[in-house]
Each structure stands twice: as structure tokens, then as C-alpha cells.
PDB file of C-alpha atoms in Angstrom:
ATOM      1  CA  MET A   1      73.526 129.648 122.047  1.00 42.00           C
ATOM      2  CA  SER A   2      75.586 130.480 125.105  1.00 37.00           C
ATOM      3  CA  SER A   3      77.149 127.686 127.090  1.00 38.00           C
ATOM      4  CA  GLU A   4      75.493 128.983 130.236  1.00 39.00           C
ATOM      5  CA  ASP A   5      73.324 126.450 132.059  1.00 40.00           C
ATOM      6  CA  GLU A   6      75.416 123.614 130.667  1.00 45.00           C
ATOM      7  CA  LEU A   7      73.908 120.166 131.043  1.00 52.00           C
ATOM      8  CA  GLY A   8      77.347 118.582 131.274  1.00 61.00           C
ATOM      9  CA  SER A   9      79.419 116.818 128.672  1.00 74.00           C
ATOM     10  CA  ILE A  10      78.999 113.326 127.307  1.00 85.00           C
ATOM     11  CA  GLY A  11      81.183 110.988 125.297  1.00 90.00           C
ATOM     12  CA  THR A  12      84.882 111.476 124.656  1.00 93.00           C
ATOM     13  CA  VAL A  13      87.073 113.633 122.462  1.00 92.00           C
ATOM     14  CA  PHE A  14      90.254 112.637 120.677  1.00 92.00           C
ATOM     15  CA  PRO A  15      92.692 114.671 118.571  1.00 93.00           C
ATOM     16  CA  GLY A  16      92.447 114.655 114.813  1.00 93.00           C
ATOM     17  CA  SER A  17      89.769 113.499 112.446  1.00 92.00           C
ATOM     18  CA  PRO A  18      88.480 110.099 111.335  1.00 90.00           C
ATOM     19  CA  ILE A  19      88.093 111.560 107.849  1.00 90.00           C
ATOM     20  CA  ASP A  20      91.211 111.319 105.703  1.00 89.00           C
ATOM     21  CA  LYS A  21      91.322 115.009 104.760  1.00 88.00           C
ATOM     22  CA  SER A  22      93.755 117.702 105.836  1.00 90.00           C
ATOM     23  CA  ILE A  23      92.555 120.935 107.390  1.00 93.00           C
ATOM     24  CA  GLY A  24      94.046 122.754 104.404  1.00 91.00           C
ATOM     25  CA  SER A  25      91.855 120.786 102.010  1.00 93.00           C
ATOM     26  CA  ILE A  26      88.748 121.435 104.087  1.00 95.00           C
ATOM     27  CA  LEU A  27      89.272 125.108 104.902  1.00 94.00           C
ATOM     28  CA  PRO A  28      90.223 127.301 101.930  1.00 89.00           C
ATOM     29  CA  GLN A  29      92.739 130.073 102.495  1.00 87.00           C
ATOM     30  CA  ILE A  30      90.731 133.271 102.953  1.00 82.00           C
ATOM     31  CA  ASP A  31      93.479 135.784 102.184  1.00 79.00           C
ATOM     32  CA  GLU A  32      97.198 135.369 101.601  1.00 75.00           C
ATOM     33  CA  GLU A  33      97.831 138.428 103.766  1.00 81.00           C
ATOM     34  CA  VAL A  34      96.010 136.951 106.778  1.00 89.00           C
ATOM     35  CA  GLU A  35      98.493 134.844 108.709  1.00 92.00           C
ATOM     36  CA  THR A  36      97.526 131.471 110.141  1.00 94.00           C
ATOM     37  CA  LEU A  37      98.615 131.237 113.771  1.00 96.00           C
ATOM     38  CA  LEU A  38      97.799 127.559 114.170  1.00 96.00           C
ATOM     39  CA  GLU A  39      95.294 124.937 113.157  1.00 96.00           C
ATOM     40  CA  ASP A  40      94.086 121.711 114.674  1.00 97.00           C
ATOM     41  CA  SER A  41      91.116 119.396 114.848  1.00 96.00           C
ATOM     42  CA  PHE A  42      89.363 117.238 117.396  1.00 97.00           C
ATOM     43  CA  THR A  43      86.589 114.672 117.263  1.00 97.00           C
ATOM     44  CA  TRP A  44      83.735 114.110 119.664  1.00 97.00           C
ATOM     45  CA  ASN A  45      82.537 110.529 119.794  1.00 97.00           C
ATOM     46  CA  ILE A  46      78.942 110.196 120.935  1.00 96.00           C
ATOM     47  CA  PRO A  47      78.417 106.628 122.205  1.00 95.00           C
ATOM     48  CA  ASP A  48      74.629 106.393 121.782  1.00 95.00           C
ATOM     49  CA  TRP A  49      72.608 108.998 119.946  1.00 95.00           C
ATOM     50  CA  ASN A  50      69.360 107.379 121.036  1.00 92.00           C
ATOM     51  CA  GLU A  51      70.103 108.251 124.665  1.00 93.00           C
ATOM     52  CA  LEU A  52      70.308 111.987 123.925  1.00 93.00           C
ATOM     53  CA  THR A  53      67.057 113.048 125.571  1.00 91.00           C
ATOM     54  CA  ASN A  54      68.098 116.498 126.774  1.00 93.00           C
ATOM     55  CA  PRO A  55      67.730 119.550 124.507  1.00 92.00           C
ATOM     56  CA  LYS A  56      71.431 120.428 124.659  1.00 94.00           C
ATOM     57  CA  TYR A  57      74.790 118.728 125.178  1.00 96.00           C
ATOM     58  CA  ASN A  58      78.398 119.845 125.356  1.00 95.00           C
ATOM     59  CA  SER A  59      81.430 117.892 124.271  1.00 96.00           C
ATOM     60  CA  PRO A  60      84.430 117.561 126.586  1.00 96.00           C
ATOM     61  CA  ARG A  61      86.839 120.431 125.963  1.00 96.00           C
ATOM     62  CA  PHE A  62      89.913 120.288 123.760  1.00 97.00           C
ATOM     63  CA  ARG A  63      92.722 122.852 123.845  1.00 97.00           C
ATOM     64  CA  ILE A  64      93.736 124.639 120.647  1.00 97.00           C
ATOM     65  CA  GLY A  65      96.067 127.609 121.127  1.00 95.00           C
ATOM     66  CA  ASP A  66      95.130 129.843 124.042  1.00 95.00           C
ATOM     67  CA  PHE A  67      91.578 128.535 124.232  1.00 97.00           C
ATOM     68  CA  GLU A  68      89.738 125.433 125.284  1.00 97.00           C
ATOM     69  CA  TRP A  69      87.072 124.553 122.739  1.00 98.00           C
ATOM     70  CA  ASP A  70      83.917 122.511 122.893  1.00 96.00           C
ATOM     71  CA  ILE A  71      81.063 121.600 120.586  1.00 98.00           C
ATOM     72  CA  LEU A  72      77.472 122.472 121.475  1.00 97.00           C
ATOM     73  CA  LEU A  73      74.895 120.004 120.217  1.00 96.00           C
ATOM     74  CA  PHE A  74      71.136 120.409 120.027  1.00 95.00           C
ATOM     75  CA  PRO A  75      70.099 116.890 118.964  1.00 94.00           C
ATOM     76  CA  GLN A  76      66.444 117.808 118.477  1.00 88.00           C
ATOM     77  CA  GLY A  77      67.217 121.147 116.855  1.00 82.00           C
ATOM     78  CA  ASN A  78      67.436 124.709 118.109  1.00 80.00           C
ATOM     79  CA  HIS A  79      64.020 126.181 117.235  1.00 75.00           C
ATOM     80  CA  ASN A  80      63.917 124.122 114.050  1.00 78.00           C
ATOM     81  CA  LYS A  81      63.754 120.504 112.895  1.00 79.00           C
ATOM     82  CA  GLY A  82      67.417 120.096 112.015  1.00 90.00           C
ATOM     83  CA  VAL A  83      70.299 119.006 114.206  1.00 96.00           C
ATOM     84  CA  ALA A  84      72.050 122.182 115.435  1.00 96.00           C
ATOM     85  CA  VAL A  85      75.802 122.187 116.129  1.00 97.00           C
ATOM     86  CA  TYR A  86      77.977 125.084 117.273  1.00 98.00           C
ATOM     87  CA  LEU A  87      81.626 125.653 118.166  1.00 98.00           C
ATOM     88  CA  GLU A  88      82.675 127.632 121.247  1.00 98.00           C
ATOM     89  CA  PRO A  89      86.071 128.736 122.587  1.00 98.00           C
ATOM     90  CA  HIS A  90      86.641 129.380 126.279  1.00 97.00           C
ATOM     91  CA  PRO A  91      89.280 131.971 127.286  1.00 96.00           C
ATOM     92  CA  GLU A  92      91.452 131.761 130.361  1.00 96.00           C
ATOM     93  CA  GLU A  93      89.513 132.688 133.489  1.00 94.00           C
ATOM     94  CA  LYS A  94      90.169 134.086 136.952  1.00 94.00           C
ATOM     95  CA  LEU A  95      88.169 134.402 140.167  1.00 93.00           C
ATOM     96  CA  ASP A  96      86.339 137.699 140.606  1.00 91.00           C
ATOM     97  CA  GLU A  97      86.802 138.351 144.319  1.00 91.00           C
ATOM     98  CA  THR A  98      83.799 140.690 144.388  1.00 89.00           C
ATOM     99  CA  THR A  99      81.243 138.314 142.904  1.00 91.00           C
ATOM    100  CA  GLY A 100      82.946 135.015 143.631  1.00 90.00           C
ATOM    101  CA  GLU A 101      82.428 134.000 139.977  1.00 92.00           C
ATOM    102  CA  MET A 102      84.915 132.967 137.336  1.00 91.00           C
ATOM    103  CA  VAL A 103      85.386 135.657 134.684  1.00 92.00           C
ATOM    104  CA  PRO A 104      87.690 135.988 131.646  1.00 93.00           C
ATOM    105  CA  VAL A 105      91.173 137.281 132.437  1.00 94.00           C
ATOM    106  CA  ASP A 106      90.782 139.603 129.443  1.00 93.00           C
ATOM    107  CA  PRO A 107      87.177 140.894 129.205  1.00 91.00           C
ATOM    108  CA  ASP A 108      87.904 142.091 125.640  1.00 89.00           C
ATOM    109  CA  TRP A 109      89.083 138.664 124.462  1.00 94.00           C
ATOM    110  CA  TYR A 110      88.473 137.556 120.895  1.00 95.00           C
ATOM    111  CA  CYS A 111      89.539 134.835 118.519  1.00 97.00           C
ATOM    112  CA  CYS A 112      89.294 134.989 114.719  1.00 96.00           C
ATOM    113  CA  ALA A 113      88.903 131.512 113.323  1.00 97.00           C
ATOM    114  CA  GLN A 114      87.941 129.643 110.226  1.00 97.00           C
ATOM    115  CA  PHE A 115      86.276 126.418 111.173  1.00 98.00           C
ATOM    116  CA  ALA A 116      84.353 123.461 109.883  1.00 97.00           C
ATOM    117  CA  ILE A 117      82.078 121.031 111.654  1.00 98.00           C
ATOM    118  CA  GLY A 118      81.766 117.562 110.217  1.00 96.00           C
ATOM    119  CA  ILE A 119      79.738 114.516 111.133  1.00 97.00           C
ATOM    120  CA  SER A 120      80.819 111.037 110.114  1.00 96.00           C
ATOM    121  CA  ARG A 121      79.876 107.413 110.646  1.00 95.00           C
ATOM    122  CA  PRO A 122      82.338 105.666 112.988  1.00 95.00           C
ATOM    123  CA  GLY A 123      84.236 103.052 110.990  1.00 93.00           C
ATOM    124  CA  ASN A 124      83.177 104.561 107.659  1.00 91.00           C
ATOM    125  CA  GLY A 125      84.277 108.167 108.078  1.00 85.00           C
ATOM    126  CA  ASP A 126      85.895 108.491 104.655  1.00 88.00           C
ATOM    127  CA  THR A 127      82.725 107.536 102.817  1.00 88.00           C
ATOM    128  CA  ILE A 128      79.899 108.610 105.121  1.00 88.00           C
ATOM    129  CA  ASN A 129      80.457 112.209 106.147  1.00 94.00           C
ATOM    130  CA  LEU A 130      79.112 115.726 105.908  1.00 95.00           C
ATOM    131  CA  ILE A 131      81.161 118.901 106.466  1.00 96.00           C
ATOM    132  CA  ASN A 132      79.991 122.515 106.752  1.00 97.00           C
ATOM    133  CA  LYS A 133      82.372 125.497 106.853  1.00 97.00           C
ATOM    134  CA  SER A 134      82.224 128.994 108.285  1.00 96.00           C
ATOM    135  CA  HIS A 135      84.313 131.685 109.953  1.00 96.00           C
ATOM    136  CA  HIS A 136      83.721 133.974 112.907  1.00 96.00           C
ATOM    137  CA  ARG A 137      85.167 136.481 115.311  1.00 96.00           C
ATOM    138  CA  PHE A 138      84.475 134.820 118.649  1.00 97.00           C
ATOM    139  CA  ASN A 139      84.223 137.194 121.610  1.00 94.00           C
ATOM    140  CA  ALA A 140      82.355 137.785 124.857  1.00 93.00           C
ATOM    141  CA  LEU A 141      79.217 138.869 122.959  1.00 91.00           C
ATOM    142  CA  ASP A 142      79.360 136.166 120.252  1.00 92.00           C
ATOM    143  CA  THR A 143      80.734 133.255 122.218  1.00 95.00           C
ATOM    144  CA  ASP A 144      79.702 130.533 119.778  1.00 97.00           C
ATOM    145  CA  TRP A 145      78.987 130.100 116.085  1.00 97.00           C
ATOM    146  CA  GLY A 146      77.902 127.270 113.880  1.00 97.00           C
ATOM    147  CA  PHE A 147      74.975 125.735 112.076  1.00 96.00           C
ATOM    148  CA  ALA A 148      71.347 125.868 113.187  1.00 94.00           C
ATOM    149  CA  ASN A 149      70.435 123.150 110.675  1.00 94.00           C
ATOM    150  CA  LEU A 150      73.515 121.044 110.052  1.00 96.00           C
ATOM    151  CA  ILE A 151      71.472 118.026 108.980  1.00 95.00           C
ATOM    152  CA  ASP A 152      67.853 116.910 109.039  1.00 93.00           C
ATOM    153  CA  LEU A 153      67.262 114.397 111.811  1.00 92.00           C
ATOM    154  CA  ASN A 154      65.804 111.824 109.406  1.00 91.00           C
ATOM    155  CA  ASN A 155      68.832 112.139 107.115  1.00 93.00           C
ATOM    156  CA  LEU A 156      71.085 111.552 110.106  1.00 94.00           C
ATOM    157  CA  LYS A 157      69.321 108.392 111.247  1.00 93.00           C
ATOM    158  CA  HIS A 158      68.490 106.722 107.944  1.00 92.00           C
ATOM    159  CA  PRO A 159      70.203 105.838 104.643  1.00 92.00           C
ATOM    160  CA  SER A 160      69.360 107.881 101.582  1.00 88.00           C
ATOM    161  CA  LYS A 161      69.766 107.708  97.831  1.00 86.00           C
ATOM    162  CA  GLY A 162      73.482 107.582  97.154  1.00 85.00           C
ATOM    163  CA  ARG A 163      74.262 106.819 100.801  1.00 89.00           C
ATOM    164  CA  PRO A 164      73.608 103.160 101.658  1.00 90.00           C
ATOM    165  CA  LEU A 165      74.332 103.594 105.374  1.00 93.00           C
ATOM    166  CA  SER A 166      73.107 106.074 107.957  1.00 94.00           C
ATOM    167  CA  PHE A 167      75.493 108.385 109.801  1.00 96.00           C
ATOM    168  CA  LEU A 168      74.863 106.375 112.961  1.00 96.00           C
ATOM    169  CA  ASN A 169      76.741 103.131 113.486  1.00 96.00           C
ATOM    170  CA  GLU A 170      74.772 101.244 116.119  1.00 95.00           C
ATOM    171  CA  GLY A 171      73.909 104.582 117.646  1.00 95.00           C
ATOM    172  CA  THR A 172      77.424 106.035 117.663  1.00 96.00           C
ATOM    173  CA  LEU A 173      78.394 109.227 115.830  1.00 96.00           C
ATOM    174  CA  ASN A 174      81.545 111.276 115.338  1.00 97.00           C
ATOM    175  CA  ILE A 175      81.397 115.077 115.277  1.00 97.00           C
ATOM    176  CA  THR A 176      84.667 116.707 114.226  1.00 97.00           C
ATOM    177  CA  ALA A 177      85.713 120.356 114.583  1.00 97.00           C
ATOM    178  CA  TYR A 178      88.436 121.711 112.286  1.00 97.00           C
ATOM    179  CA  VAL A 179      89.828 125.006 113.576  1.00 98.00           C
ATOM    180  CA  ARG A 180      92.223 127.483 111.969  1.00 97.00           C
ATOM    181  CA  ILE A 181      93.102 130.432 114.218  1.00 97.00           C
ATOM    182  CA  LEU A 182      94.070 133.555 112.272  1.00 96.00           C
ATOM    183  CA  LYS A 183      96.092 136.614 113.161  1.00 95.00           C
ATOM    184  CA  ASP A 184      93.977 139.758 113.118  1.00 92.00           C
ATOM    185  CA  PRO A 185      96.162 142.247 111.187  1.00 85.00           C
ATOM    186  CA  THR A 186      93.779 145.195 111.477  1.00 84.00           C
ATOM    187  CA  GLY A 187      92.084 144.577 114.814  1.00 85.00           C
ATOM    188  CA  VAL A 188      88.681 144.462 113.132  1.00 86.00           C
ATOM    189  CA  LEU A 189      88.732 141.200 111.160  1.00 90.00           C
ATOM    190  CA  TRP A 190      85.085 140.036 110.885  1.00 89.00           C
ATOM    191  CA  HIS A 191      84.095 142.593 113.500  1.00 88.00           C
ATOM    192  CA  ASN A 192      80.359 143.325 113.750  1.00 82.00           C
ATOM    193  CA  PHE A 193      81.130 146.650 115.477  1.00 79.00           C
ATOM    194  CA  LEU A 194      78.527 146.114 118.198  1.00 77.00           C
ATOM    195  CA  ASN A 195      79.803 147.912 121.298  1.00 76.00           C
ATOM    196  CA  TYR A 196      82.938 148.856 119.349  1.00 79.00           C
ATOM    197  CA  ASP A 197      84.866 151.674 121.038  1.00 81.00           C
ATOM    198  CA  SER A 198      86.741 153.410 118.219  1.00 84.00           C
ATOM    199  CA  LYS A 199      88.257 155.986 120.564  1.00 87.00           C
ATOM    200  CA  LYS A 200      89.627 153.278 122.860  1.00 83.00           C
ATOM    201  CA  VAL A 201      90.996 151.114 120.058  1.00 81.00           C
ATOM    202  CA  THR A 202      92.299 153.719 117.595  1.00 84.00           C
ATOM    203  CA  GLY A 203      92.298 157.033 119.439  1.00 87.00           C
ATOM    204  CA  TYR A 204      89.860 158.492 116.884  1.00 88.00           C
ATOM    205  CA  VAL A 205      86.128 158.708 116.292  1.00 90.00           C
ATOM    206  CA  GLY A 206      84.203 159.021 113.065  1.00 88.00           C
ATOM    207  CA  PHE A 207      80.783 160.165 111.890  1.00 88.00           C
ATOM    208  CA  ARG A 208      77.408 158.486 112.073  1.00 86.00           C
ATOM    209  CA  ASN A 209      75.620 158.255 108.750  1.00 82.00           C
ATOM    210  CA  GLN A 210      72.767 160.694 108.277  1.00 79.00           C
ATOM    211  CA  GLY A 211      70.684 159.316 105.459  1.00 74.00           C
ATOM    212  CA  ALA A 212      73.031 158.967 102.472  1.00 73.00           C
ATOM    213  CA  THR A 213      75.941 161.032 103.777  1.00 78.00           C
ATOM    214  CA  CYS A 214      78.738 158.455 103.639  1.00 83.00           C
ATOM    215  CA  TYR A 215      80.498 160.506 100.927  1.00 85.00           C
ATOM    216  CA  LEU A 216      80.291 163.583 103.192  1.00 87.00           C
ATOM    217  CA  ASN A 217      81.808 161.663 106.103  1.00 89.00           C
ATOM    218  CA  SER A 218      84.804 160.701 103.978  1.00 91.00           C
ATOM    219  CA  LEU A 219      85.264 164.267 102.752  1.00 91.00           C
ATOM    220  CA  LEU A 220      85.128 165.664 106.295  1.00 92.00           C
ATOM    221  CA  GLN A 221      87.697 163.146 107.527  1.00 93.00           C
ATOM    222  CA  SER A 222      89.990 164.161 104.639  1.00 93.00           C
ATOM    223  CA  TYR A 223      89.591 167.803 105.655  1.00 93.00           C
ATOM    224  CA  PHE A 224      90.270 167.009 109.315  1.00 93.00           C
ATOM    225  CA  PHE A 225      93.478 165.093 108.664  1.00 94.00           C
ATOM    226  CA  THR A 226      94.856 167.854 106.422  1.00 94.00           C
ATOM    227  CA  LYS A 227      96.560 169.708 109.271  1.00 93.00           C
ATOM    228  CA  TYR A 228      97.205 172.999 107.469  1.00 91.00           C
ATOM    229  CA  PHE A 229      93.620 173.145 106.271  1.00 91.00           C
ATOM    230  CA  ARG A 230      92.321 172.344 109.767  1.00 93.00           C
ATOM    231  CA  LYS A 231      94.460 175.163 111.189  1.00 91.00           C
ATOM    232  CA  LEU A 232      93.038 177.625 108.644  1.00 88.00           C
ATOM    233  CA  VAL A 233      89.472 176.618 109.473  1.00 90.00           C
ATOM    234  CA  TYR A 234      90.066 177.103 113.193  1.00 91.00           C
ATOM    235  CA  GLU A 235      91.389 180.632 112.566  1.00 87.00           C
ATOM    236  CA  ILE A 236      88.338 181.854 110.634  1.00 86.00           C
ATOM    237  CA  PRO A 237      86.604 184.521 112.786  1.00 85.00           C
ATOM    238  CA  THR A 238      83.187 183.174 113.807  1.00 85.00           C
ATOM    239  CA  GLU A 239      82.504 184.936 117.139  1.00 84.00           C
ATOM    240  CA  HIS A 240      79.162 186.426 116.147  1.00 83.00           C
ATOM    241  CA  GLU A 241      77.873 183.587 113.959  1.00 85.00           C
ATOM    242  CA  SER A 242      75.455 180.710 114.524  1.00 87.00           C
ATOM    243  CA  PRO A 243      76.328 177.118 113.540  1.00 84.00           C
ATOM    244  CA  ASN A 244      72.849 176.808 112.014  1.00 84.00           C
ATOM    245  CA  ASN A 245      73.804 179.053 109.107  1.00 83.00           C
ATOM    246  CA  SER A 246      77.604 179.363 109.269  1.00 87.00           C
ATOM    247  CA  VAL A 247      79.560 176.658 107.482  1.00 88.00           C
ATOM    248  CA  PRO A 248      82.920 177.757 108.998  1.00 89.00           C
ATOM    249  CA  LEU A 249      81.576 177.659 112.566  1.00 92.00           C
ATOM    250  CA  ALA A 250      79.810 174.327 112.037  1.00 92.00           C
ATOM    251  CA  LEU A 251      83.012 172.912 110.535  1.00 93.00           C
ATOM    252  CA  GLN A 252      85.085 174.262 113.448  1.00 93.00           C
ATOM    253  CA  ARG A 253      82.731 172.601 115.917  1.00 94.00           C
ATOM    254  CA  ALA A 254      82.857 169.313 113.989  1.00 94.00           C
ATOM    255  CA  PHE A 255      86.669 169.355 113.961  1.00 94.00           C
ATOM    256  CA  TYR A 256      86.749 170.087 117.682  1.00 94.00           C
ATOM    257  CA  GLN A 257      84.395 167.192 118.435  1.00 94.00           C
ATOM    258  CA  LEU A 258      86.509 164.868 116.313  1.00 93.00           C
ATOM    259  CA  GLN A 259      89.407 165.729 118.616  1.00 93.00           C
ATOM    260  CA  VAL A 260      87.699 165.477 122.011  1.00 93.00           C
ATOM    261  CA  SER A 261      84.576 163.321 121.676  1.00 93.00           C
ATOM    262  CA  ASP A 262      84.529 159.699 122.819  1.00 92.00           C
ATOM    263  CA  ILE A 263      81.618 158.771 120.545  1.00 89.00           C
ATOM    264  CA  PRO A 264      80.948 159.139 116.802  1.00 89.00           C
ATOM    265  CA  LEU A 265      79.504 162.458 115.666  1.00 89.00           C
ATOM    266  CA  ASP A 266      76.433 163.193 113.638  1.00 88.00           C
ATOM    267  CA  THR A 267      76.608 165.759 110.845  1.00 86.00           C
ATOM    268  CA  LEU A 268      73.174 167.297 111.365  1.00 87.00           C
ATOM    269  CA  GLU A 269      74.507 170.670 112.510  1.00 88.00           C
ATOM    270  CA  LEU A 270      76.873 170.868 109.556  1.00 86.00           C
ATOM    271  CA  THR A 271      74.312 169.909 106.930  1.00 85.00           C
ATOM    272  CA  ARG A 272      71.876 172.376 108.476  1.00 87.00           C
ATOM    273  CA  SER A 273      74.488 175.082 107.943  1.00 86.00           C
ATOM    274  CA  PHE A 274      74.476 174.103 104.240  1.00 82.00           C
ATOM    275  CA  GLY A 275      70.748 174.817 104.173  1.00 82.00           C
ATOM    276  CA  TRP A 276      69.912 171.136 103.675  1.00 79.00           C
ATOM    277  CA  ASP A 277      66.677 169.577 104.848  1.00 76.00           C
ATOM    278  CA  THR A 278      66.051 165.898 105.585  1.00 73.00           C
ATOM    279  CA  ALA A 279      65.392 165.110 101.926  1.00 74.00           C
ATOM    280  CA  GLU A 280      68.775 166.558 100.934  1.00 72.00           C
ATOM    281  CA  SER A 281      70.497 164.328 103.498  1.00 66.00           C
ATOM    282  CA  PHE A 282      68.980 161.275 101.817  1.00 71.00           C
ATOM    283  CA  THR A 283      70.132 162.390  98.373  1.00 73.00           C
ATOM    284  CA  GLN A 284      73.440 161.102  97.028  1.00 75.00           C
ATOM    285  CA  HIS A 285      75.379 164.239  96.096  1.00 76.00           C
ATOM    286  CA  ASP A 286      78.488 164.387  93.954  1.00 84.00           C
ATOM    287  CA  VAL A 287      81.407 164.610  96.366  1.00 87.00           C
ATOM    288  CA  GLN A 288      83.528 166.773  94.036  1.00 90.00           C
ATOM    289  CA  GLU A 289      80.707 169.251  93.576  1.00 86.00           C
ATOM    290  CA  LEU A 290      80.119 169.347  97.334  1.00 84.00           C
ATOM    291  CA  ASN A 291      83.827 169.951  97.901  1.00 89.00           C
ATOM    292  CA  ARG A 292      83.746 172.881  95.455  1.00 89.00           C
ATOM    293  CA  ILE A 293      80.716 174.422  97.183  1.00 84.00           C
ATOM    294  CA  LEU A 294      82.288 174.103 100.626  1.00 86.00           C
ATOM    295  CA  MET A 295      85.565 175.611  99.449  1.00 88.00           C
ATOM    296  CA  ASP A 296      83.688 178.561  97.920  1.00 86.00           C
ATOM    297  CA  ARG A 297      81.813 179.215 101.161  1.00 82.00           C
ATOM    298  CA  LEU A 298      84.958 178.996 103.252  1.00 83.00           C
ATOM    299  CA  GLU A 299      86.886 181.337 100.930  1.00 82.00           C
ATOM    300  CA  ASN A 300      84.074 183.874 101.123  1.00 80.00           C
ATOM    301  CA  ASN A 301      84.393 183.834 104.907  1.00 75.00           C
ATOM    302  CA  MET A 302      88.188 184.175 104.771  1.00 72.00           C
ATOM    303  CA  LYS A 303      88.469 187.220 102.536  1.00 71.00           C
ATOM    304  CA  GLU A 304      89.390 189.443 105.458  1.00 59.00           C
ATOM    305  CA  HIS A 305      91.711 186.811 106.954  1.00 56.00           C
ATOM    306  CA  PRO A 306      95.540 186.865 106.518  1.00 55.00           C
ATOM    307  CA  TRP A 307      95.433 183.309 105.095  1.00 51.00           C
ATOM    308  CA  ARG A 308      92.378 183.599 102.920  1.00 49.00           C
ATOM    309  CA  GLU A 309      93.532 181.375 100.067  1.00 51.00           C
ATOM    310  CA  VAL A 310      92.629 177.731 100.423  1.00 48.00           C
ATOM    311  CA  LYS A 311      94.358 175.667  97.760  1.00 50.00           C
TER     312      LYS A 311
END
């Protein structure tokens, strides 16, 4: 639902909402520890729904915080029979002198926002309205988010049981966006981790899951960040050993890759040194038992070493 190939905007936008509800009453607080940076709302007035013959329309833009926002409308649906409505922020842009195109000033831009999209009948907004809520981490890969089936087209155009009037008032309709921009305390709030560069963001990489090895990944990270233990492992003599059957050497190589690699590691070499096959990797082992086995194997390899006791 990118805003590329825009068909232009129609209608007008005005600040606020025709529905007598505060943003706080519409958008529940997600977490007390997540700070709200700001919140605002704007309404798009569509003058004549019956003239919407194109598959897609954009509202005029409205500034909230560091972004200009617009609403994307698919009046005949977006691969379905319902009216589809999405919200999209637009970051600050600059001219790329190489391509001659406008590009974001910050290519890694993002915005974490709770939002709601509501439709209401002009003149009767307090009684004839529908509001859907969501939240999203907007970024260059996920530029918009919303509702593929906000309302059935027949329900929009005609009265129903319990609703004596349609949402359209002589063809006009209000679409309101309620936006709460949140501070991202961890840097990964609602992150989908597609194209996530852990090394760039945190300075560290982790492990890729191999079957059901999440417990092993956690154990290895605990080993790695225990500096004295890591030093002991590095000093185990392994010159004439193979990582396919030497736990100390495989562990040394894993630690080294955790320090220098730019991408997450797999644990295949290490589990192979345990003597595991594929079936073992898909078996959930007890992490305490695995820790005991690994410690026993390491101690056996350190008997001739000055620091052979691992406590």
C-alpha cells in the first residue's frame, strides 16, 4: 500500500475530530513505561463519495511532530469488498543529486505510533461513527498501516439495524486519524526485524535458531558475556583438534565469531561437536543438564591447563 503512483489528493483536511471523544479515550495506554511524545488528530472531509471512481485516493497532508501524514483510501476495496483505509507518515526529504529524486534525509527513519481511523457522518459525528485502532512501527519498508476492510461498502452507503442513517450525508464523509507518537525506549519497539542490523545498532550479533535451540543460544550468550570464563575457554589448547568433535575448539570459534562477525551465527558446528544429529537439534533439551554436560567436557580438556577448574 505504498503511496507511490499517487493519484493526487481530494477534499480538505482540518485539525481535530468531529467526534466528541479525546484521543486518550480512543487510544488506550499501551504501557506506562512507554512515553508519549505527542498526540494529535486530523479529519479528511470527502465532498462526494459518489465521484470516487479511481481505485485509490490520498488525503491532503497534515503535520504531526516531525512527519507529514496522510490517509490512503481505496473506496472500492484493496483486493477485497470492504473499504480499505491506511495511515502513512512522510519523513523530511532532500534532493539526491545523483538520481535527481527526493529521498528521506534519514534513510533509517521510523516512527512508533498508536493510531485509530474513524469514519463519521458529517453533522452527526457523535452518533454515526465507526473507529478502528491499531499500532505500528512505520519505516521505509512499512510505510503505511491500517485496515484492509474498515467497513463493508453497503454498510457505508445505507442505514442498518440500530443505525437509522448512513455514514454518507448527501455524499459527504469524514475520515479522522487519531495519532499518538511514542518514544522508543529500546530501539526495537514493534520491530519486525526484517533487514535488522544488530551489529550496527547494538555492536553485537546473536545466534540463528537451529531447530529448537533457543535455550542453547541463551546459554552460549551467558557463557560469552562471562569474561573470565571466556578467557579460560580461549586458553584451552586445541591446536591439533577438529571443531567437528572438539567442544572447546568449536566453542572458541563461536566466541571469536561473536566478536568479529557482522551477521548472526549458526550453531551447527558446535552442536556437531556435541555429537548431535538433526533430530537432536529439534529436541528441546534441559538447559541445566546441557550446561552440566558442557562443563564436564570442558573440564576434561582443561586437566593439563593451569586454570583447569571452572566454577
